[in-house]
Coordinates of C-alpha atoms in Angstrom, one line a residue:
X1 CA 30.3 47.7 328.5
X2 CA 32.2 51.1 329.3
X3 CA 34.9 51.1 326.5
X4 CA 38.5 51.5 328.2
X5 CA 39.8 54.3 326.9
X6 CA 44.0 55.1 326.5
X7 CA 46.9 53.8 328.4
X8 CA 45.0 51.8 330.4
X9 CA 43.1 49.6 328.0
X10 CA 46.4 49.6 326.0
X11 CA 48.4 47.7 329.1
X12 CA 45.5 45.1 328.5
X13 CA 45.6 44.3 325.3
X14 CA 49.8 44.1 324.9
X15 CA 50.6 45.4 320.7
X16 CA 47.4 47.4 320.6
X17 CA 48.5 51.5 320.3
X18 CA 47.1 53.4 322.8
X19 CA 45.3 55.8 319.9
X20 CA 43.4 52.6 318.9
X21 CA 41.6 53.4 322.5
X22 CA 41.4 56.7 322.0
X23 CA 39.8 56.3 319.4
X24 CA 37.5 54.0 319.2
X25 CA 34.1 53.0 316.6
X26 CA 32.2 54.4 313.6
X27 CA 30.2 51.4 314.0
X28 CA 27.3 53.5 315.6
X29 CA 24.6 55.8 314.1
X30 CA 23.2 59.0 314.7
X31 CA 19.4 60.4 313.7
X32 CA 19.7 63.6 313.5
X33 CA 21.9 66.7 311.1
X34 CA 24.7 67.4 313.7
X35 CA 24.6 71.2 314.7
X36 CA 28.4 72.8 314.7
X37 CA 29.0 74.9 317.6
X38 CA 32.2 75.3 319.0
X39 CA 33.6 72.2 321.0
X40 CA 33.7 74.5 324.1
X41 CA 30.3 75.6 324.3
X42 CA 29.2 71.7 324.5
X43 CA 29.7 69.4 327.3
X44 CA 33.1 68.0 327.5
X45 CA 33.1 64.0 326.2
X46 CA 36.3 61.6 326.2
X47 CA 36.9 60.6 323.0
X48 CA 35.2 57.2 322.5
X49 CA 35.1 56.6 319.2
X50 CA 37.1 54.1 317.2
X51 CA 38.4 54.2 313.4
X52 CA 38.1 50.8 313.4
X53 CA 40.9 48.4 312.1
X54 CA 40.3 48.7 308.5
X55 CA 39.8 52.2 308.1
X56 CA 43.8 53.2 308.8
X57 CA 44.7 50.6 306.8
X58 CA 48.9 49.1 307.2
X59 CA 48.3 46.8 309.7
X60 CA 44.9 48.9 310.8
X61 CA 46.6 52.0 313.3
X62 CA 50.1 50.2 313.6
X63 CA 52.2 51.3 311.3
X64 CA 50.6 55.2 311.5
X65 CA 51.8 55.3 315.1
X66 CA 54.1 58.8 314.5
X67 CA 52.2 60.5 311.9
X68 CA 51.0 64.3 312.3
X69 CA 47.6 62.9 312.2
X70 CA 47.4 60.3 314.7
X71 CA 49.2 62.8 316.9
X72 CA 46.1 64.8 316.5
X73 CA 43.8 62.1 317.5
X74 CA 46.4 61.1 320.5
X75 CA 46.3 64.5 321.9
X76 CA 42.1 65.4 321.3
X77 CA 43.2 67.8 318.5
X78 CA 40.7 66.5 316.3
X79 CA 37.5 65.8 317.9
X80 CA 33.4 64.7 317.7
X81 CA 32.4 66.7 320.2
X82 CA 30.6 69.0 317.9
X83 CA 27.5 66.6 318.8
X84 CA 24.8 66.6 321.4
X85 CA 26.6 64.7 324.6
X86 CA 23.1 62.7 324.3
X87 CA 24.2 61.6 320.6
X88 CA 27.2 60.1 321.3
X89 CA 26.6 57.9 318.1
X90 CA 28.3 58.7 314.9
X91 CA 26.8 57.3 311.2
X92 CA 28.3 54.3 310.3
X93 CA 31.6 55.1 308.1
X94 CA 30.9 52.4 306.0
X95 CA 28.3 54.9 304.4
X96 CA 30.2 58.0 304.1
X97 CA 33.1 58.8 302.3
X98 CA 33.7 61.9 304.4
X99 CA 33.0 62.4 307.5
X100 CA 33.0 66.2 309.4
X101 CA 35.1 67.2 312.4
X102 CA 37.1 70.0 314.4
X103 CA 40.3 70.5 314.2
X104 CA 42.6 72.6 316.4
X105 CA 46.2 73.0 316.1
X106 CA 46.6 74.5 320.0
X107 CA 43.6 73.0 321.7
X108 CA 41.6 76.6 321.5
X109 CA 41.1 77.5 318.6
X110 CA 39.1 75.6 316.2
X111 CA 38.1 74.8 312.4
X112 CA 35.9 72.7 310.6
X113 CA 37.7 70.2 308.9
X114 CA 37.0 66.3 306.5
X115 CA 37.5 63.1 307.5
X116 CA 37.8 61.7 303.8
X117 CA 37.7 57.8 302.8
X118 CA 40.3 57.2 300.3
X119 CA 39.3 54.0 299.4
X120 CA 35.7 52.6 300.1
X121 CA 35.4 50.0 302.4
X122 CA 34.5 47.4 300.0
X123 CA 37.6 48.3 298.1
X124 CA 39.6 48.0 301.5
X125 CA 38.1 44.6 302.3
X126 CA 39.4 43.6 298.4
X127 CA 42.5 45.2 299.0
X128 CA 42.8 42.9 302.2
X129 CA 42.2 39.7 300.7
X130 CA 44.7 40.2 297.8
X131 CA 47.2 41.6 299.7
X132 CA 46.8 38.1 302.2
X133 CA 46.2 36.2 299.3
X134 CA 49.7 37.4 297.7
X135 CA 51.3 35.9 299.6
X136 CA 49.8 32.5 300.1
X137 CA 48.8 33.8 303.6
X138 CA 45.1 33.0 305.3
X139 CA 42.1 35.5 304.6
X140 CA 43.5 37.9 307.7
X141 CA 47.6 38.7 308.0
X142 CA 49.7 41.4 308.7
X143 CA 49.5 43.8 305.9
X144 CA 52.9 45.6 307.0
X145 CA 54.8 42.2 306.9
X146 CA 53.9 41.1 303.7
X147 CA 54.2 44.1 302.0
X148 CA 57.3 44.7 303.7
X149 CA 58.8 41.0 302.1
X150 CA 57.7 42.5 297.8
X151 CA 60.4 42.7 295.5
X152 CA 58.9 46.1 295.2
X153 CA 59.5 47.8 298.9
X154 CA 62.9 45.9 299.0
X155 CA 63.9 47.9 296.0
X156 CA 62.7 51.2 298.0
X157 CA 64.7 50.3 300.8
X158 CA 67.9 50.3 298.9
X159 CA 67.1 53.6 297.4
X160 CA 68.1 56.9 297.8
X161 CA 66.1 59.1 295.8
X162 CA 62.4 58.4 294.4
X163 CA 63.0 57.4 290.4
X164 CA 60.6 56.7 287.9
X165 CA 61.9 53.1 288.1
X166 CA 60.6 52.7 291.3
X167 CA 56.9 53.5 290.8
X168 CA 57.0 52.0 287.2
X169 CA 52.9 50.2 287.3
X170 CA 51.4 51.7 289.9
X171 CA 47.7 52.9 289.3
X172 CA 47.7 56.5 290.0
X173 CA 47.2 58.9 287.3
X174 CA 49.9 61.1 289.1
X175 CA 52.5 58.5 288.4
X176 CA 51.3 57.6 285.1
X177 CA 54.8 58.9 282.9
X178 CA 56.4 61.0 286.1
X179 CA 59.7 62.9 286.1
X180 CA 62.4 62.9 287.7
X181 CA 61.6 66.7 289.0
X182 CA 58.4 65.8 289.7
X183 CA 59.3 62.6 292.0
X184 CA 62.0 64.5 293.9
X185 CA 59.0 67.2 294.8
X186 CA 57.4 64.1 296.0
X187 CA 59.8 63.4 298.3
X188 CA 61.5 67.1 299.2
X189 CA 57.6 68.0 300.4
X190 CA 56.7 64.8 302.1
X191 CA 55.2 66.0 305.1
X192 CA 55.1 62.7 307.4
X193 CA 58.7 63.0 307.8
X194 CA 61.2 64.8 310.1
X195 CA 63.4 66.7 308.3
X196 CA 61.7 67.2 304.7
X197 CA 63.2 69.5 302.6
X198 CA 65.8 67.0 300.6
X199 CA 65.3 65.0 297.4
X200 CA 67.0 62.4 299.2
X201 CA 65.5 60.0 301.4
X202 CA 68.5 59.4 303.4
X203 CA 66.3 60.8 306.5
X204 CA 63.1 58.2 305.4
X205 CA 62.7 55.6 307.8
X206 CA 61.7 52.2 306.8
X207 CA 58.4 52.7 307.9
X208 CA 58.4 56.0 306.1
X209 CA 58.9 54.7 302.7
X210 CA 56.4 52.4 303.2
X211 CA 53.4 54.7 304.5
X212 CA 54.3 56.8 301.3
X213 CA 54.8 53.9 298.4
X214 CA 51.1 52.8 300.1
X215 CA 49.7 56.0 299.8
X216 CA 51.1 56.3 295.9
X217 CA 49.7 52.9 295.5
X218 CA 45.7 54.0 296.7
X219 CA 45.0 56.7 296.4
X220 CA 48.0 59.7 295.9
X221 CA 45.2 62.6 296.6
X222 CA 47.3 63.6 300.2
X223 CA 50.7 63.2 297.8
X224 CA 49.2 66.0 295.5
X225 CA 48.0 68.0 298.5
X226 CA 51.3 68.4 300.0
X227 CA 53.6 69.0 296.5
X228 CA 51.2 71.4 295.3
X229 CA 50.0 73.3 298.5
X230 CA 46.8 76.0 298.2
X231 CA 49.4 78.0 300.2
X232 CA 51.2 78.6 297.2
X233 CA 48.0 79.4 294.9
X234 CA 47.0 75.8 294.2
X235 CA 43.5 75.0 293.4
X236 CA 43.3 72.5 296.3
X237 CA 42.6 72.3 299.9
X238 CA 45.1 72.3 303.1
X239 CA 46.7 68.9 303.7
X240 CA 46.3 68.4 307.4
X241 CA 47.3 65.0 307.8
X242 CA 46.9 61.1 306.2
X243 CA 47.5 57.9 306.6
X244 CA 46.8 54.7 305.5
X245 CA 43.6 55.1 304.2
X246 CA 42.1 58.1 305.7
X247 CA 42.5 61.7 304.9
X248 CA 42.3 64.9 306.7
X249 CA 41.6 68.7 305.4
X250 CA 40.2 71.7 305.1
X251 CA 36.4 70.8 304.8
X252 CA 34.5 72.1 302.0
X253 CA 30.9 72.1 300.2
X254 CA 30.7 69.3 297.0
X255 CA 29.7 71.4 293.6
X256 CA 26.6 69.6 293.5
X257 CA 24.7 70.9 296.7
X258 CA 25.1 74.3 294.5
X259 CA 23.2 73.0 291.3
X260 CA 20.5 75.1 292.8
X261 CA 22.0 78.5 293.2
X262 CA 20.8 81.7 292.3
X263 CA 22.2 82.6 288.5
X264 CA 24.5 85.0 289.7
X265 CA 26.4 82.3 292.0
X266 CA 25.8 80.0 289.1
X267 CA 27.9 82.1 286.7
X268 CA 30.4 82.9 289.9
X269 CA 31.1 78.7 290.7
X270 CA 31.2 78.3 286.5
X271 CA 33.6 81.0 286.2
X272 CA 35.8 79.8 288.9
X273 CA 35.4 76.6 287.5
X274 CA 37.3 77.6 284.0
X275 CA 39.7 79.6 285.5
X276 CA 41.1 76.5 287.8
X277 CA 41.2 74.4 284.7
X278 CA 42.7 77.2 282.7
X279 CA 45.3 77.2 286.0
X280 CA 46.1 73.8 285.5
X281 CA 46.6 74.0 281.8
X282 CA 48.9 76.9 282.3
X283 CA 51.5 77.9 285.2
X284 CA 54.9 79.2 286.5
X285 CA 56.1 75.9 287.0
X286 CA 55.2 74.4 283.7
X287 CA 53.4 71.0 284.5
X288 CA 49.9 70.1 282.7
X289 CA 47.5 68.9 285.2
X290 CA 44.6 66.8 283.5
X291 CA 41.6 64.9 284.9
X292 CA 40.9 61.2 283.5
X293 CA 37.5 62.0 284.7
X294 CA 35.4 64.0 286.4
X295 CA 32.1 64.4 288.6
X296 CA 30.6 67.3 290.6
X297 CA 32.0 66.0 294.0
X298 CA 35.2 66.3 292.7
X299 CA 35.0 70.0 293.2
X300 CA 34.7 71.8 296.4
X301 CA 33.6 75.3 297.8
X302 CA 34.9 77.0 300.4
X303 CA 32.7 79.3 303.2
X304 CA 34.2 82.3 301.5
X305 CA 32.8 80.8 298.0
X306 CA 35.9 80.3 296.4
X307 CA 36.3 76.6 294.2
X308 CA 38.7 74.2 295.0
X309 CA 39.4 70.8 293.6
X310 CA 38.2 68.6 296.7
X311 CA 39.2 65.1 295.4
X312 CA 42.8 65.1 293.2
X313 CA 42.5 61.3 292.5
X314 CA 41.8 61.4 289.1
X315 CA 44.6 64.2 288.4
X316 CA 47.3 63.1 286.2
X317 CA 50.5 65.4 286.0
X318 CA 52.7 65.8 282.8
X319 CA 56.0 68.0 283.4
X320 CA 56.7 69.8 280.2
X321 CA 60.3 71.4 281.2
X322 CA 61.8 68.0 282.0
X323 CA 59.5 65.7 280.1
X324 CA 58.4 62.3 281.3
X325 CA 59.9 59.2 281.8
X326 CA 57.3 57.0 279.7
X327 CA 55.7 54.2 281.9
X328 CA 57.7 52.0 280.1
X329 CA 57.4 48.0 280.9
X330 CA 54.3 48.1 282.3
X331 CA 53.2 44.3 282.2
X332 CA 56.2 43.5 283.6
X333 CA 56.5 46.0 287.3
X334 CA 53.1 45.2 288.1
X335 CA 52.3 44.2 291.6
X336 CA 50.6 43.5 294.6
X337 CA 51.0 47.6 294.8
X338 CA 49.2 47.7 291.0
X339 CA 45.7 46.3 292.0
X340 CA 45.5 47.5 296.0
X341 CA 41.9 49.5 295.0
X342 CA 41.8 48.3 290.7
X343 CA 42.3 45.4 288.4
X344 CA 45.5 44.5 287.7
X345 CA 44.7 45.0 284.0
X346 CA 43.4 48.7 283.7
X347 CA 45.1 50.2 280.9
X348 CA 46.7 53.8 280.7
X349 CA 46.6 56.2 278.0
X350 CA 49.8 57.3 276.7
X351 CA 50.7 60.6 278.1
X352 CA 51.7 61.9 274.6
X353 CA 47.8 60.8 273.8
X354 CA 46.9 63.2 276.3
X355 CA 45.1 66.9 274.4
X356 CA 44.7 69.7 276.0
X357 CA 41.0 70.0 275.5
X358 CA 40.7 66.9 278.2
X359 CA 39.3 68.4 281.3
X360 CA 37.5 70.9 279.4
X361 CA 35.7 68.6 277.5
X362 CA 35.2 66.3 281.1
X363 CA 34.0 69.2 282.5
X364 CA 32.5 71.0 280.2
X365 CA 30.0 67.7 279.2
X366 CA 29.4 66.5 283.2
X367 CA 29.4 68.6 285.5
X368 CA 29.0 73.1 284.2
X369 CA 25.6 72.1 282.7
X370 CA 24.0 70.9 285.8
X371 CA 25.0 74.2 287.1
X372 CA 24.4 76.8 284.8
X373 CA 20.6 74.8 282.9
X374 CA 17.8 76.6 282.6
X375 CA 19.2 80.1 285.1
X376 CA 19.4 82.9 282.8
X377 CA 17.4 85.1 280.3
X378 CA 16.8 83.2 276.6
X379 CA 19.3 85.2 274.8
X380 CA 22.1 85.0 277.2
X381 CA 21.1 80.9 278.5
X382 CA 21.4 80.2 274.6
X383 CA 24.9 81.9 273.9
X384 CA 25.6 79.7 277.3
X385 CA 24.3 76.5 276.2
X386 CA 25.5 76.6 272.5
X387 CA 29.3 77.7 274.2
X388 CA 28.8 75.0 276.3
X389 CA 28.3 71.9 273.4
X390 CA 31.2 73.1 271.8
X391 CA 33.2 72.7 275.0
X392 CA 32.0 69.4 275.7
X393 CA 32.4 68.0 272.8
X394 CA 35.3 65.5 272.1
X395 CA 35.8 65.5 268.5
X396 CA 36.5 69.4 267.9
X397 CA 40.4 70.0 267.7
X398 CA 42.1 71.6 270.7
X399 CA 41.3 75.3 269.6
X400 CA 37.9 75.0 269.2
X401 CA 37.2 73.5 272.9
X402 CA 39.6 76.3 273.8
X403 CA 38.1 79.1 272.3
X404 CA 34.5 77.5 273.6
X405 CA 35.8 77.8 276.8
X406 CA 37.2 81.4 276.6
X407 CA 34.2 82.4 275.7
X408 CA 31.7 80.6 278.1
X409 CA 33.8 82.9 280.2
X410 CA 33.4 86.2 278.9
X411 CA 29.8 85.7 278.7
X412 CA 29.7 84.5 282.4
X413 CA 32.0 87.3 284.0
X414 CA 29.2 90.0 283.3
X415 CA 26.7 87.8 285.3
X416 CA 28.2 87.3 288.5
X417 CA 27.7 90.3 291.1
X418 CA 30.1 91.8 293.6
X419 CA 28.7 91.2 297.3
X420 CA 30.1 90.1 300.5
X421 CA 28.2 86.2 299.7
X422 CA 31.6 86.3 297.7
X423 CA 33.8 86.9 300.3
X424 CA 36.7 85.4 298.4
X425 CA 36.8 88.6 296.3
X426 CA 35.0 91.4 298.1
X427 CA 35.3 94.1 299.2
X428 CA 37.8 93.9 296.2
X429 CA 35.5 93.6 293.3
X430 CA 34.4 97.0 294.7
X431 CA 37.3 98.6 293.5
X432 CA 38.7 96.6 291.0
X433 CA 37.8 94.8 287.6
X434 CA 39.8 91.9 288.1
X435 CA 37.9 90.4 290.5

């Protein structure tokens, strides 16, 4: 049957948003690697293809009616099209946690952009039922209207700035011990609302508040996107748009499709690598970023080679000009909000447990020696991989990791080369030993 697409399906089926039909499946599949040419030199298609009720998550498209990103989808500003009109199919989301697309921001000019699960679709199907079963409700209900009814959202209604009270047990590292500076960045750089730019949320709509406390709740990844911005030097990519359960930016390369790089890209990604976490450690505005654990996917390259951090879940923040507001009372604000994508009984590390060696030691022991094994000369791989155990190892005191780490680096700054496959610092490294 030929799917009815827009307006018109949408007068059929009275409640159903008209971007539902517009777009419309990831329930098909596709045999072949996609090629990427511009959407323009490929035969025009209507958009067909549908997200699929559990993938926005809030009531399934509902409640993101009004967000930047399903303005995109409502106007073709992201689009498929990328593929062979005689592979309309796409591979089933339900196997990928990102997915690629184009993106436009005036219908001619195009970039590659992510489709990114936040939650997998097992977790979403969990995070269903409890949210239902909270509530005494059958297996399927409105996920807006009962969360809408918590003690929780009530609470948010009445308020009129974002305090630590008010996200007291939910899961995300982010939120683990926040403060008060860091919650009104939260709000003053919300970028689903109107008139952002307030720590106030005078301006919030009901709906507002709730796509963000959801988004806090499951994954805060777009939160840290926005309030931290790689516009303002940022290890991360460009936020381009989320809701629900679905995430769209700047698309990059995982870590791990470069475990097989030539050794002077090898030494390039590690170095990069240290210097982010050396970033996150250390910087103008005086918050320690730390990662409660890590994995090569989490990290992203660029087509100019420069390292991002591609998936900011497992960032935890600790503000140390204000301090933090410890997560005090834990047992007793947990919620439906607490176990959307965990148990309800995960237990948190107190922030003042947290050492600076963390992510070093994370990184250091998971994910740099599948990149830099067995790639350089026997002297220099040894200095590498006896700078490297030092780093990963957990029981050494702060300095010690440290002073691994500083000089993994200095040994790996020598080895990377100055040509345009770096395009992030050349022509600059030409001219210029910093780079």
């Amino acid at each position: 049957m030929e799917p009815r697409l827009g307006l018109e399906a949408a007068a059929l089926h009275p409640g159903w948003p008209a971007l539902l039909l517009w777009v419309s499946g990831l329930s098909y599949s596709v045999s072949s690697t996609p090629a990427s040419p511009s959407p323009s030199l490929v035969p025009r298609v209507r958009t067909s293809y549908n997200f699929g009720r559990t993938l926005l998550g809030l009531d399934k498209c509902n409640a993101c009616i009004g967000t930047s990103i399903c303005k995109k989808f409502f106007k073709e500003e992201i689009r498929f099209d990328n593929w062979p009109a005689s592979h309309l199919g796409l591979p089933p989301w339900d196997n990928l946690p990102s997915y690629p697309a184009n993106y436009s921001d005036d219908s001619k000019t195009w970039r590659p952009v992510e489709i990114s699960r936040l939650v997998s679709k097992n977790q979403s199907e969990i995070s269903d039922r409890r949210i239902c079963a909270s509530a005494a409700a059958p297996k399927t209900c409105s996920i807006e209207r009962v969360l809408r009814k918590t003690g929780r959202f009530q609470k948010w209604l009445q308020a009129k700035r974002l305090t630590p009270e008010l996200v007291q047990g939910l899961p995300s590292p982010l939120l683990r011990c926040p403060s008060q500076r860091l919650l009104d960045r939260v709000v003053r750089r919300y970028a689903e609302v109107a008139d952002a730019g307030s720590i106030f949320m005078d301006h919030f709509t009901d709906r507002d508040k709730l796509r963000l406390l959801y988004t806090l709740a499951v994954n805060a990844h777009p939160i840290l996107l926005q309030i931290f911005p790689g516009a303002e030097g940022w290890p991360l990519p460009k936020y381009l748009g989320s809701c629900g359960r679905f995430l769209v930016s700047t698309s990059t390369s995982p870590l791990q499709e470069f475990y097989g790089a030539p050794p002077d890209q090898a030494a390039d990604l590690a170095y990069q690598l240290l210097g982010v976490l050396e970033s996150l450690r250390s910087n103008d505005l005086n918050y320690f970023f730390y990662f409660t654990h890590v994995d090569a996917s989490m990290f992203g390259i660029f087509s100019n080679g420069h390292l991002f951090i591609r998936d900011a879940s497992a960032l935890g923040v600790i503000d140390r000009q204000e301090g933090n507001q410890a997560a005090a009372r834990t047992g007793a604000s947990k919620d439906i909000f607490s176990c959307l994508v965990s148990g309800c009984q995960a237990a948190l590390p107190s922030c003042d447990a947290i050492p600076e060696k963390q992510s070093l030691v994370l990184v250091c022991g998971h994910v740099l020696p599948g990149l830099l094994r067995a790639k350089f000369p026997a002297p220099v791989q040894e200095e590498i991989d006896a700078a490297l155990a030092r780093c990963g190892e957990g029981a050494r005191p702060d300095p010690e990791v440290l002073g691994a780490a500083s000089r993994l680096k200095d040994i790996l700054r020598p080895l990377r080369t100055c040509d345009p496959r770096f395009a992030y610092r050349y022509p600059d490294c030409k001219y210029n030993d910093k780079f």
